Tab-separated table of C-alpha atoms in Angstrom:
chain	number	residue	atom	x	y	z
A	290	MET	CA	-27.047	20.342	-12.359
A	291	ASN	CA	-30.242	18.302	-12.278
A	292	ASN	CA	-31.525	15.703	-14.703
A	293	THR	CA	-34.700	17.103	-16.153
A	294	GLY	CA	-36.156	14.275	-18.248
A	295	ALA	CA	-38.488	12.018	-16.294
A	296	GLY	CA	-36.771	8.674	-15.870
A	297	THR	CA	-33.716	9.763	-17.874
A	298	ILE	CA	-30.288	11.000	-16.810
A	299	LYS	CA	-28.383	13.010	-19.399
A	300	VAL	CA	-24.702	12.050	-19.443
A	301	ALA	CA	-21.605	13.670	-20.948
A	302	ILE	CA	-18.686	11.282	-21.377
A	303	LEU	CA	-15.239	12.471	-20.305
A	304	GLY	CA	-12.951	11.282	-23.075
A	305	ALA	CA	-13.309	10.590	-26.785
A	306	GLY	CA	-11.185	7.489	-27.297
A	307	GLY	CA	-11.939	3.799	-27.596
A	308	PHE	CA	-13.249	3.205	-24.086
A	309	ALA	CA	-15.328	6.385	-24.248
A	310	ARG	CA	-17.085	4.938	-27.298
A	311	GLU	CA	-17.697	1.707	-25.395
A	312	VAL	CA	-19.198	3.740	-22.551
A	313	TRP	CA	-21.447	5.482	-25.104
A	314	TRP	CA	-22.657	2.091	-26.310
A	315	ALA	CA	-23.236	0.844	-22.780
A	316	LEU	CA	-25.240	3.953	-21.892
A	317	LEU	CA	-27.727	3.363	-24.700
A	318	ASN	CA	-29.376	0.479	-22.844
A	319	ALA	CA	-27.965	0.877	-19.342
A	320	GLN	CA	-29.821	1.326	-16.072
A	321	ALA	CA	-28.802	3.175	-12.935
A	322	HIS	CA	-27.913	0.886	-10.045
A	323	GLN	CA	-30.917	0.098	-7.830
A	324	SER	CA	-33.070	2.451	-9.892
A	325	ALA	CA	-35.419	2.452	-12.857
A	326	LEU	CA	-33.645	5.496	-14.304
A	327	ARG	CA	-32.110	5.219	-17.762
A	328	PHE	CA	-29.319	7.202	-19.407
A	329	GLU	CA	-29.082	9.465	-22.442
A	330	PRO	CA	-25.560	10.179	-23.735
A	331	VAL	CA	-25.446	13.776	-24.942
A	332	MET	CA	-21.790	14.521	-25.808
A	333	PHE	CA	-18.138	13.567	-25.515
A	334	VAL	CA	-15.698	15.817	-23.645
A	335	ASP	CA	-12.130	16.212	-24.939
A	336	ARG	CA	-9.263	18.676	-24.503
A	337	GLU	CA	-10.240	20.469	-27.707
A	338	PRO	CA	-13.586	20.578	-29.551
A	339	ARG	CA	-13.903	18.736	-32.863
A	340	ALA	CA	-15.571	19.861	-36.041
A	341	THR	CA	-17.030	16.409	-36.708
A	342	LEU	CA	-19.480	14.402	-34.618
A	343	LEU	CA	-18.569	11.176	-32.827
A	344	LYS	CA	-21.347	8.563	-32.753
A	345	GLY	CA	-23.652	11.373	-33.767
A	346	LEU	CA	-22.728	13.489	-30.738
A	347	LEU	CA	-20.872	16.744	-30.244
A	348	VAL	CA	-17.246	16.521	-29.106
A	349	GLY	CA	-16.663	19.617	-26.998
A	350	THR	CA	-14.852	20.763	-23.899
A	351	LEU	CA	-16.026	20.717	-20.320
A	352	SER	CA	-17.473	24.199	-20.682
A	353	ASP	CA	-19.844	22.867	-23.365
A	354	VAL	CA	-21.512	20.342	-21.036
A	355	PRO	CA	-25.229	21.181	-20.673
A	356	ASP	CA	-26.333	22.408	-17.268
A	357	ASP	CA	-28.719	19.488	-16.862
A	358	ALA	CA	-26.135	16.790	-17.692
A	359	PHE	CA	-24.074	14.610	-15.382
A	360	LEU	CA	-20.595	13.249	-16.167
A	361	VAL	CA	-19.065	9.798	-16.430
A	362	CYS	CA	-15.378	9.098	-17.021
A	363	GLY	CA	-14.712	7.302	-20.297
A	364	ILE	CA	-10.934	7.159	-19.957
A	365	GLY	CA	-9.803	3.548	-19.957
A	366	GLY	CA	-6.897	1.991	-18.139
A	367	MET	CA	-4.949	4.949	-16.803
A	368	THR	CA	-6.216	5.139	-13.232
A	369	ASP	CA	-4.188	8.145	-12.083
A	370	ILE	CA	-5.209	10.137	-15.157
A	371	LYS	CA	-8.856	9.256	-14.501
A	372	ASP	CA	-8.471	10.596	-10.973
A	373	ARG	CA	-6.988	13.886	-12.183
A	374	VAL	CA	-9.675	14.406	-14.822
A	375	VAL	CA	-12.510	13.584	-12.426
A	376	SER	CA	-11.050	15.747	-9.648
A	377	ALA	CA	-10.668	18.712	-11.997
A	378	ALA	CA	-14.278	18.414	-13.156
A	379	ARG	CA	-15.570	18.078	-9.610
A	380	ALA	CA	-13.564	21.153	-8.550
A	381	GLU	CA	-15.456	23.122	-11.212
A	382	GLY	CA	-18.796	22.035	-9.766
A	383	TYR	CA	-19.757	19.208	-12.111
A	384	ARG	CA	-21.590	16.183	-10.763
A	385	PHE	CA	-21.237	12.562	-11.764
A	386	ALA	CA	-23.840	10.049	-12.808
A	387	PRO	CA	-24.896	7.226	-10.498
A	388	ALA	CA	-23.435	3.795	-11.169
A	389	ILE	CA	-24.150	2.541	-14.689
A	390	ILE	CA	-25.157	-1.082	-15.180
A	391	ALA	CA	-24.992	-2.033	-18.852
A	392	ALA	CA	-27.584	-4.278	-20.436
A	393	GLY	CA	-26.397	-7.861	-20.063
A	394	ALA	CA	-24.571	-7.227	-16.779
A	395	ARG	CA	-25.964	-8.836	-13.638
A	396	VAL	CA	-25.618	-7.283	-10.208
A	397	GLY	CA	-26.944	-9.241	-7.247
A	398	PRO	CA	-28.456	-8.093	-3.963
A	399	ASP	CA	-26.598	-6.067	-1.342
A	400	VAL	CA	-24.047	-4.659	-3.755
A	401	GLU	CA	-22.922	-1.093	-3.033
A	402	ILE	CA	-21.565	0.893	-5.991
A	403	GLY	CA	-20.169	4.436	-5.993
A	404	GLU	CA	-20.899	7.272	-8.406
A	405	GLY	CA	-19.427	7.318	-11.877
A	406	THR	CA	-18.745	3.580	-11.926
A	407	ILE	CA	-19.615	1.516	-14.990
A	408	ILE	CA	-20.191	-2.224	-15.120
A	409	CYS	CA	-20.072	-3.456	-18.699
A	410	ALA	CA	-22.057	-6.166	-20.468
A	411	GLY	CA	-21.463	-9.788	-19.506
A	412	THR	CA	-20.136	-9.029	-16.039
A	413	ILE	CA	-21.622	-10.725	-12.981
A	414	ALA	CA	-21.270	-9.267	-9.473
A	415	THR	CA	-22.860	-11.693	-7.019
A	416	THR	CA	-23.722	-10.387	-3.545
A	417	ASP	CA	-22.394	-8.469	-0.517
A	418	ILE	CA	-19.880	-6.540	-2.590
A	419	VAL	CA	-18.587	-2.982	-2.213
A	420	ILE	CA	-17.440	-1.198	-5.376
A	421	GLY	CA	-16.083	2.333	-5.112
A	422	ALA	CA	-16.504	5.429	-7.253
A	423	HIS	CA	-15.265	5.887	-10.835
A	424	VAL	CA	-14.466	2.202	-11.272
A	425	ALA	CA	-14.447	0.634	-14.741
A	426	ILE	CA	-15.358	-3.054	-14.780
A	427	ASN	CA	-15.111	-4.146	-18.363
A	428	LEU	CA	-16.760	-6.920	-20.366
A	429	ASP	CA	-17.325	-10.479	-19.089
A	430	CYS	CA	-15.834	-10.235	-15.608
A	431	THR	CA	-16.934	-12.014	-12.428
A	432	ILE	CA	-16.828	-10.574	-8.913
A	433	GLY	CA	-17.452	-12.913	-5.997
A	434	HIS	CA	-19.120	-12.412	-2.636
A	435	ASP	CA	-17.619	-10.022	-0.078
A	436	ALA	CA	-15.180	-8.488	-2.553
A	437	VAL	CA	-14.153	-4.852	-2.060
A	438	VAL	CA	-13.100	-2.730	-5.037
A	439	GLY	CA	-11.556	0.667	-4.300
A	440	ASP	CA	-12.073	3.963	-6.115
A	441	PHE	CA	-10.670	4.485	-9.638
A	442	VAL	CA	-9.917	0.794	-10.183
A	443	THR	CA	-9.826	-0.545	-13.746
A	444	VAL	CA	-10.762	-4.189	-14.281
A	445	SER	CA	-10.055	-5.243	-17.867
A	446	PRO	CA	-12.168	-7.690	-19.888
A	447	GLY	CA	-12.456	-11.312	-18.809
A	448	CYS	CA	-11.130	-10.966	-15.255
A	449	HIS	CA	-12.215	-13.193	-12.375
A	450	ILE	CA	-12.239	-11.716	-8.870
A	451	SER	CA	-12.953	-14.355	-6.246
A	452	GLY	CA	-14.792	-13.996	-2.958
A	453	GLY	CA	-13.264	-11.822	-0.268
A	454	VAL	CA	-10.768	-10.169	-2.628
A	455	HIS	CA	-9.729	-6.571	-1.937
A	456	LEU	CA	-8.649	-4.357	-4.844
A	457	GLY	CA	-6.934	-1.212	-3.605
A	458	SER	CA	-7.723	2.196	-5.047
A	459	HIS	CA	-6.254	3.025	-8.478
A	460	SER	CA	-5.214	-0.590	-9.065
A	461	TYR	CA	-5.265	-1.979	-12.592
A	462	ILE	CA	-6.199	-5.572	-13.397
A	463	GLY	CA	-5.124	-6.708	-16.872
A	464	THR	CA	-7.187	-8.652	-19.378
A	465	GLY	CA	-7.988	-12.209	-18.349
A	466	ALA	CA	-6.335	-11.981	-14.922
A	467	SER	CA	-7.646	-13.968	-11.959
A	468	ILE	CA	-7.421	-13.251	-8.247
A	469	LEU	CA	-7.950	-16.083	-5.794
A	470	GLU	CA	-10.024	-15.939	-2.617
A	471	HIS	CA	-9.143	-13.335	0.038
A	472	VAL	CA	-6.120	-11.971	-1.857
A	473	CYS	CA	-5.437	-8.230	-1.506
A	474	ILE	CA	-4.120	-6.112	-4.373
A	475	GLY	CA	-2.540	-2.912	-3.081
A	476	ASP	CA	-3.311	0.672	-4.040
A	477	HIS	CA	-1.919	1.625	-7.473
A	478	ALA	CA	-0.764	-1.950	-8.138
A	479	ILE	CA	-0.842	-3.518	-11.610
A	480	LEU	CA	-1.703	-7.160	-12.215
A	481	GLY	CA	-0.678	-8.127	-15.738
A	482	ALA	CA	-2.835	-9.716	-18.410
A	483	GLY	CA	-3.501	-13.405	-17.800
A	484	ALA	CA	-1.833	-13.365	-14.394
A	485	VAL	CA	-3.144	-15.368	-11.456
A	486	ALA	CA	-2.736	-13.699	-8.059
A	487	THR	CA	-2.484	-16.388	-5.377
A	488	LYS	CA	-1.128	-14.125	-2.627
A	489	ASP	CA	-1.212	-10.465	-1.660
A	490	ILE	CA	0.423	-7.895	-3.934
A	491	GLY	CA	1.636	-4.668	-2.386
A	492	GLU	CA	1.105	-1.025	-3.270
A	493	TYR	CA	2.571	0.210	-6.584
A	494	ALA	CA	3.729	-3.308	-7.461
A	495	LEU	CA	3.747	-4.701	-10.990
A	496	ALA	CA	2.992	-8.416	-10.879
A	497	VAL	CA	2.805	-10.855	-13.805
A	498	GLY	CA	2.684	-14.573	-14.487
A	499	VAL	CA	1.062	-17.738	-13.164
A	500	PRO	CA	1.280	-17.589	-10.239
A	501	ALA	CA	1.788	-13.827	-10.231
A	502	VAL	CA	5.238	-12.634	-9.165
A	503	VAL	CA	6.162	-9.024	-8.376
A	504	LYS	CA	8.609	-7.785	-10.986
A	505	LYS	CA	8.845	-4.144	-10.032
A	506	ILE	CA	7.777	-1.603	-7.421
A	507	ARG	CA	6.871	1.589	-9.215
A	508	GLN	CA	7.457	5.043	-7.815
A	509	PRO	CA	4.389	7.107	-6.865
A	510	ALA	CA	3.500	9.667	-9.524
């Protein structure tokens, strides 16, 4: 699958829910990371095709994706489900779009971002940051210097990630949460909305409150 339009990458959005529509909106004026390439959303991908259009686009299945289109995951929140959907599409030979930087987001120098990641409007990522693949960083977040964000992480709107923070793969950061300098959030951990992480949180933990306290260790799926 190759993008054929000069300067434009055609993108099919995996999902047809609320976050998928936000991804559609972001794509309209987004730019590929460290590139002048722009994006053209061409369809939504759901389990079953729909008779009606969504935002003026076809809602079909994976088999309906044009040969010259790339994919981006528009499934919000559920990190393990995102992983399964992306892995299934990749196993069938589909490729994913380069990192998507929405209009109004600011990404500084020396920031590495993996494929299929989207950084939404109002977010600022400063410098010397590593962000993995298929990450969703929602509206109005901040990411400080030397932070590391693993694959399939979801960062909800209004979060503040301080310098030197490490977010493990598949972790979920709730709306308005803050993580102080050099704190590590483990793989598959959940930090609740409005929580403030002042110390490390382990794998599969659910932590809430100010300061954040671990309330539960979840079982791996």
